[in-house]
Short mmCIF file of C-alpha atoms in Angstrom, two decimals:
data_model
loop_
_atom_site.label_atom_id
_atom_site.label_comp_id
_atom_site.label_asym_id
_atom_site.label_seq_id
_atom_site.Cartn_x
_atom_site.Cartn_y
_atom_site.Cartn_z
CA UNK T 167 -9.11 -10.37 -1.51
CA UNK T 168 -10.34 -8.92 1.73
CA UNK T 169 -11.66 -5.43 1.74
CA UNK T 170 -9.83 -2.19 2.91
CA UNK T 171 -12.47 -2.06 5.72
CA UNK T 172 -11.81 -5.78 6.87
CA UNK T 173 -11.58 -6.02 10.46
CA UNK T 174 -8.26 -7.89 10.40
CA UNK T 175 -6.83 -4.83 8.96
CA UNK T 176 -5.09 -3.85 11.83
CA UNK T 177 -1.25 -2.60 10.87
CA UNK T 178 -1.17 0.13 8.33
CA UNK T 179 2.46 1.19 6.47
CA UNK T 180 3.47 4.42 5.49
CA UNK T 181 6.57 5.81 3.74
CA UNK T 182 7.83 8.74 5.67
CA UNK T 183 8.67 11.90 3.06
CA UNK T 184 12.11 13.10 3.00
CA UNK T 185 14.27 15.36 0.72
CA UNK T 186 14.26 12.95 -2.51
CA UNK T 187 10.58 12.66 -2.37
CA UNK T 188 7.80 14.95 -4.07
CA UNK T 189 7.44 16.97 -0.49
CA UNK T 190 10.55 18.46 -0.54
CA UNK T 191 9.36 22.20 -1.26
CA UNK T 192 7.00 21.34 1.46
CA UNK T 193 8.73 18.90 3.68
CA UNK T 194 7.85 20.79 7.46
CA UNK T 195 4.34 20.92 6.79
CA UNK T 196 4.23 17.10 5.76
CA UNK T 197 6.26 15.91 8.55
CA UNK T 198 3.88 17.71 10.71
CA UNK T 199 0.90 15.82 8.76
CA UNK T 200 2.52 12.76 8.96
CA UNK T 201 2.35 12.79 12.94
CA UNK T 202 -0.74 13.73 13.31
CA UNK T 203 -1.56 10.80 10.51
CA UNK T 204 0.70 8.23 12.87
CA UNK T 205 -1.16 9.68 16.24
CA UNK T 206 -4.58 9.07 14.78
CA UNK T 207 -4.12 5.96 13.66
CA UNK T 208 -2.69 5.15 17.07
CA UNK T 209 -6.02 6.32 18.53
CA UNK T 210 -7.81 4.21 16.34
CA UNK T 211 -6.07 1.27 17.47
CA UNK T 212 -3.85 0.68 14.08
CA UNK T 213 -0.59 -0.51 14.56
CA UNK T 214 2.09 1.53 11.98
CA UNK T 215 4.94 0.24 10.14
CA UNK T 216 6.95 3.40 8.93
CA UNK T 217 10.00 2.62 6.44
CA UNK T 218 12.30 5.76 5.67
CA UNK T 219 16.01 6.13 4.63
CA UNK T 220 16.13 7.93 7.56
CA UNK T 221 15.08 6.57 10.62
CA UNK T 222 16.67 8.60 13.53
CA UNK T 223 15.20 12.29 11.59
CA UNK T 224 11.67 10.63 12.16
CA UNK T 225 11.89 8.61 15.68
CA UNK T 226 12.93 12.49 16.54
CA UNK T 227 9.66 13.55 15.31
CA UNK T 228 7.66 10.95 17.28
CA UNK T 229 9.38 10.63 20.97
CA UNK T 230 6.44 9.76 22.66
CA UNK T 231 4.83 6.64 20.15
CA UNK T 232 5.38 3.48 21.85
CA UNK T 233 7.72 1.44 20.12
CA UNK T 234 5.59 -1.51 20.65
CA UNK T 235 2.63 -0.16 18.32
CA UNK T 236 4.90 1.60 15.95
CA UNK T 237 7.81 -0.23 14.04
CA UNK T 238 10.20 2.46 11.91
CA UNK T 239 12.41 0.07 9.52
CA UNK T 240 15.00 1.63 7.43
CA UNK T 241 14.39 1.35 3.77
CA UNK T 242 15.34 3.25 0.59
CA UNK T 243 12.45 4.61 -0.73
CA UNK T 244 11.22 6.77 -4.31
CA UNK T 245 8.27 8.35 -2.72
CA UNK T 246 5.66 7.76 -0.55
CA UNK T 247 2.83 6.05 -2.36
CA UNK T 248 2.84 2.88 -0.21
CA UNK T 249 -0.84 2.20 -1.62
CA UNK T 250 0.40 1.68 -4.57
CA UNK T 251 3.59 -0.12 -4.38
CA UNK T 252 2.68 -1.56 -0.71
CA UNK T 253 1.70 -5.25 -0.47
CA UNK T 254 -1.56 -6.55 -1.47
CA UNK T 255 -3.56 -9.04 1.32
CA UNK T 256 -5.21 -11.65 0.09
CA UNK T 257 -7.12 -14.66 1.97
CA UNK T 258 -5.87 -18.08 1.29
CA UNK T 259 -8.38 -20.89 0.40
CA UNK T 260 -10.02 -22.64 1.55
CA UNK T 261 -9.11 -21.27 5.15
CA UNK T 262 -9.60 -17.94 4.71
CA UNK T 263 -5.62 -17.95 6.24
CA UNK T 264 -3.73 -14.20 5.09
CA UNK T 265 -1.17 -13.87 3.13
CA UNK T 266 0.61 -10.84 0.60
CA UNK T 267 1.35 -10.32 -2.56
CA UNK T 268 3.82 -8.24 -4.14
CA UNK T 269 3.53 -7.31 -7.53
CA UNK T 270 5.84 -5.13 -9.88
CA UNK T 271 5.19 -0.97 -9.28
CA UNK T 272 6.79 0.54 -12.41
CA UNK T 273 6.21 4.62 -11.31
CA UNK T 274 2.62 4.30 -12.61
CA UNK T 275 3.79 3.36 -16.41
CA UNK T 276 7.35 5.00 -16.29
CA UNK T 277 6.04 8.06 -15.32
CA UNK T 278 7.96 8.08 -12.30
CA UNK T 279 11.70 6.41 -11.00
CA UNK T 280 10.45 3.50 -9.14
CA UNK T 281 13.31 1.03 -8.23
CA UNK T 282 13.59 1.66 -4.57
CA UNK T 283 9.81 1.30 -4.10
CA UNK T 284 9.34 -1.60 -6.20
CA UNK T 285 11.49 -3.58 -3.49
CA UNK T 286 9.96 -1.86 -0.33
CA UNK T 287 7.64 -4.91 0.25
CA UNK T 288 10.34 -7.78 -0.42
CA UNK T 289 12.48 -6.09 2.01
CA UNK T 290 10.04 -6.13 4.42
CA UNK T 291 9.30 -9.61 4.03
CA UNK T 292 13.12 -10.52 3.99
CA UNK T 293 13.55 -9.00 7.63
CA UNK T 294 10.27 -10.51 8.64
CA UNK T 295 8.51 -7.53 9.50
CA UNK T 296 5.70 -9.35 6.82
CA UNK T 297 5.99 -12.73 8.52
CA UNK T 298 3.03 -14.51 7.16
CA UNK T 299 2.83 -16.70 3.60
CA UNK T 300 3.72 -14.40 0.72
CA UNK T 301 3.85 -14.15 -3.20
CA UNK T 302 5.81 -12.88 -5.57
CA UNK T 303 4.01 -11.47 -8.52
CA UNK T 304 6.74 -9.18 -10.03
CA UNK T 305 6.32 -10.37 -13.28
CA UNK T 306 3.05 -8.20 -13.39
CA UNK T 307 2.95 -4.60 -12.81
CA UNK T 308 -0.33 -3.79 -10.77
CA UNK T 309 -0.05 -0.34 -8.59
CA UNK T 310 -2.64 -1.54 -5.55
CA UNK T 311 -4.42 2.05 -5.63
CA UNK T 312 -6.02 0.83 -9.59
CA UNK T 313 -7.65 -2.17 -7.58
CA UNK T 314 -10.73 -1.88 -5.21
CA UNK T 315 -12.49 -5.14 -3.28
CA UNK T 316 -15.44 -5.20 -1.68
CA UNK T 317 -14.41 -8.31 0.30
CA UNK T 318 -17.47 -10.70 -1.15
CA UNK T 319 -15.54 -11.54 -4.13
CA UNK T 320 -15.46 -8.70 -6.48
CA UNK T 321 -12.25 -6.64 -7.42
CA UNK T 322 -13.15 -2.88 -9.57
CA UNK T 323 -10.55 -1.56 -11.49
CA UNK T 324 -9.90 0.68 -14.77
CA UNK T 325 -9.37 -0.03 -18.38
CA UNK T 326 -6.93 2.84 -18.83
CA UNK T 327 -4.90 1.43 -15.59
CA UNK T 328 -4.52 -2.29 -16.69
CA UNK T 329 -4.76 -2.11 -20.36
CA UNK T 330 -1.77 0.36 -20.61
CA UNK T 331 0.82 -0.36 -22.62
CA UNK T 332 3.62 0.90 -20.59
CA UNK T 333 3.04 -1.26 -17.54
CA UNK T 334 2.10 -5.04 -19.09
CA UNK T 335 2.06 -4.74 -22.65
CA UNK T 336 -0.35 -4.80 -25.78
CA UNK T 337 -3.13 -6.90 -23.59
CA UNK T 338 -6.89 -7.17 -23.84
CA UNK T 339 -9.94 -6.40 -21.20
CA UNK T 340 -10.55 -10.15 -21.22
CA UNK T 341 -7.13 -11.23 -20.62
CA UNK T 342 -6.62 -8.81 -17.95
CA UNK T 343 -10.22 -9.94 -16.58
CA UNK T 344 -9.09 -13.46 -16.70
CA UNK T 345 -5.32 -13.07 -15.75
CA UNK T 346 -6.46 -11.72 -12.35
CA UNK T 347 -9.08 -13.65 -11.58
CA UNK T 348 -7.12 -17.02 -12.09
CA UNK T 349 -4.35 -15.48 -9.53
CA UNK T 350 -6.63 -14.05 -6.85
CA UNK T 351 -9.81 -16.12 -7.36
CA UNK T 352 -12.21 -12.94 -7.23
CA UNK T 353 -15.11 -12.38 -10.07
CA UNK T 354 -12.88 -9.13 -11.80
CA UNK T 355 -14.62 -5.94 -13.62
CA UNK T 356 -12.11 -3.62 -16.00
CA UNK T 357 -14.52 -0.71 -16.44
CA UNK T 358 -14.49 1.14 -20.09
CA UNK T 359 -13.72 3.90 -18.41
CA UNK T 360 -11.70 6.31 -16.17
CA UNK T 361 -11.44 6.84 -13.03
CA UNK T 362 -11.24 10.63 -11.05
CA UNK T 363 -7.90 12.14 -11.07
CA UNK T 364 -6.14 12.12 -8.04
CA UNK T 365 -2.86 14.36 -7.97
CA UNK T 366 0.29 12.39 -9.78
CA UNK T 367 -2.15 8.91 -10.28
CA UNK T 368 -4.88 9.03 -12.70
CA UNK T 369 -6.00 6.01 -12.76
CA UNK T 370 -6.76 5.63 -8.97
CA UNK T 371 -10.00 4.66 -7.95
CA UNK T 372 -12.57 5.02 -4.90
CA UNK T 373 -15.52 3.80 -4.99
CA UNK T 374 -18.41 3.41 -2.12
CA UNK T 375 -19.55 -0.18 -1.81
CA UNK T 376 -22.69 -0.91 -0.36
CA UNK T 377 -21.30 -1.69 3.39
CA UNK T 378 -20.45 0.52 6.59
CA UNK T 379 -17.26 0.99 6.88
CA UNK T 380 -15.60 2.15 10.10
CA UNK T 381 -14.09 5.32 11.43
CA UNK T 382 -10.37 3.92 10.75
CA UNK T 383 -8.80 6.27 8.71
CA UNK T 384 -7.23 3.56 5.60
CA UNK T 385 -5.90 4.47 2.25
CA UNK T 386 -8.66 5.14 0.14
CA UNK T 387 -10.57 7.19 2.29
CA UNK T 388 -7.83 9.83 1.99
CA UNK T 389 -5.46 9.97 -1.16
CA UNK T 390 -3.81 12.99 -0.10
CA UNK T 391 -2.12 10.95 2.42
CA UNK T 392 -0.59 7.83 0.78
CA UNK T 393 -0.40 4.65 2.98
CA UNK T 394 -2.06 1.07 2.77
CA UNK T 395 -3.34 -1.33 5.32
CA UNK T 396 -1.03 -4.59 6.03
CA UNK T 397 -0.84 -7.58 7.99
CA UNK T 398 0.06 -6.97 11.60
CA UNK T 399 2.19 -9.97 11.44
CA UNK T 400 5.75 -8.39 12.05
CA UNK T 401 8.53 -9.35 14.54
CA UNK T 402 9.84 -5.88 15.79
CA UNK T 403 12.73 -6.80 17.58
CA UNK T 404 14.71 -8.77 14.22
CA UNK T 405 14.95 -5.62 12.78
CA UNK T 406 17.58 -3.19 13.13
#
C-alpha cells in the first residue's frame, strides 16, 4: 500500500459540504475554505475530483479552475469525510501497477447515516472517473483514516478501530492482523491502544514516519479538512 506522500499521488477527492452535511450552521465559511483548499492544491500541482449533489452551486463558486485539472461529478453524498469512505490505493504485485479498493464505511460503527457515502467510490468507478483495476472489499468495514502506510510495507492502525464490534464483529487482534495482511500483502500492527481524538472520528490516526514528506497538502496532514489522495486515472469528458 503506497504511502500518502507517494509521488504518484497526484489527484486528490473531496466531498463538497452542502445543507445535509455537518457544515450546515457554518456552510459560507466552509465553502470559502473549500476554495481556498481546491486553489492550493491546484498550486501544488494536484489534480481534484469534487463529487457533490450539487454541482452547478459549486462550479459557481470556482469560475476560474480549469476544467481540465478539476473534475466536479455529481454524487449523493452523507458528509464529507472522503478519507474515510474514499478509495484505498494499493500497488499490484509483482509490478508495482495501481489499483483501488473499496471497502464498506458504516458511519464509523453506526455512529453516523452512511449509505450515500458508502457508494461514493463504486460510483466513481462505474462512470470511470477511477479507471484503473479495482476491488471490491465491501464485505469489510475499514474507514481509510484508521489505516496509516509508510509505503515500505508496514500498515499502523488501532485496536479500538478494528476490533470494534459494531463495524466487523466479535474479532481478535490476530485475526484482524492476519485478515489484512493476506488482502493487502503489508506486515500489519493493531496497536493496544488509542489513537488522538480528532472531532466526530476517534479512532483516526497520524503518525510521523521516518521520511520527508513534501509540501502537498494530503489528508492526514490536515483532519480539519477531510479529503484523500486518488489515482489520477479519470476520463473527464464520460461524465455528465
Amino acid at each position: 500500500m503506497p504511502a500518502e506522500w507517494d509521488h504518484r499521488m497526484t489527484a486528490t477527492l473531496i466531498a463538497w459540504p452542502h445543507d445535509d452535511t455537518d457544515w450546515a450552521p457554518m456552510l459560507a465559511d466552509v465553502d470559502r475554505c473549500y476554495v481556498d483548499l481546491t486553489r492550493a492544491l491546484l498550486q501544488a500541482g494536484q489534480q481534484t475530483v469534487i463529487v457533490t449533489p450539487e454541482p452547478d452551486r459549486v462550479r459557481g463558486l470556482l469560475p476560474e479552475v480549469p476544467r481540465d485539472k478539476v473534475l466536479i461529478v455529481k454524487c449523493e453524498t452523507n458528509d464529507t469525510w472522503t478519507r474515510d469512505y474514499g478509495p484505498l490505493t494499493v500497488a499490484l504485485q509483482p509490478d508495482d501497477r495501481l489499483a483501488a479498493m473499496f471497502f464498506c464505511f458504516n458511519g464509523w460503527g453506526l455512529k453516523f447515516a452512511a449509505d450515500k457515502d458508502n457508494l461514493v467510490g463504486l460510483k466513481l468507478k462505474a462512470r470511470k472517473v477511477i479507471d484503473c483495476p479495482a476491488f471490491d472489499r465491501k464485505g469489510y468495514v475499514l474507514e481509510g483514516g484508521s489505516i496509516e502506510s509508510d509505503g515500505a510495507g508496514t500498515i499502523l492502525t488501532t485496536s479500538e478501530c478494528m476490533l470494534s464490534v459494531n463495524r466487523n464483529g466479535i474479532v481478535s487482534k490476530e485475526f484482524v492482523e492476519r485478515n489484512s495482511a493476506g488482502r493487502s500483502g503489508p506486515n500489519v500492527s493493531c496497536g493496544s491502544t488509542t489513537a488522538p481524538s480528532q472531532g466526530t472520528t476517534p479512532t483516526a490516526i497520524s503518525t510521523h514516519w521516518p521520511v520527508s514528506r513534501p509540501t502537498i497538502p494530503y489528508y492526514m496532514s490536515n483532519p480539519i479538512v477531510p479529503t484523500t489522495p486518488i489515482l489520477p486515472l479519470w476520463r473527464p469528458w464520460n461524465v455528465s
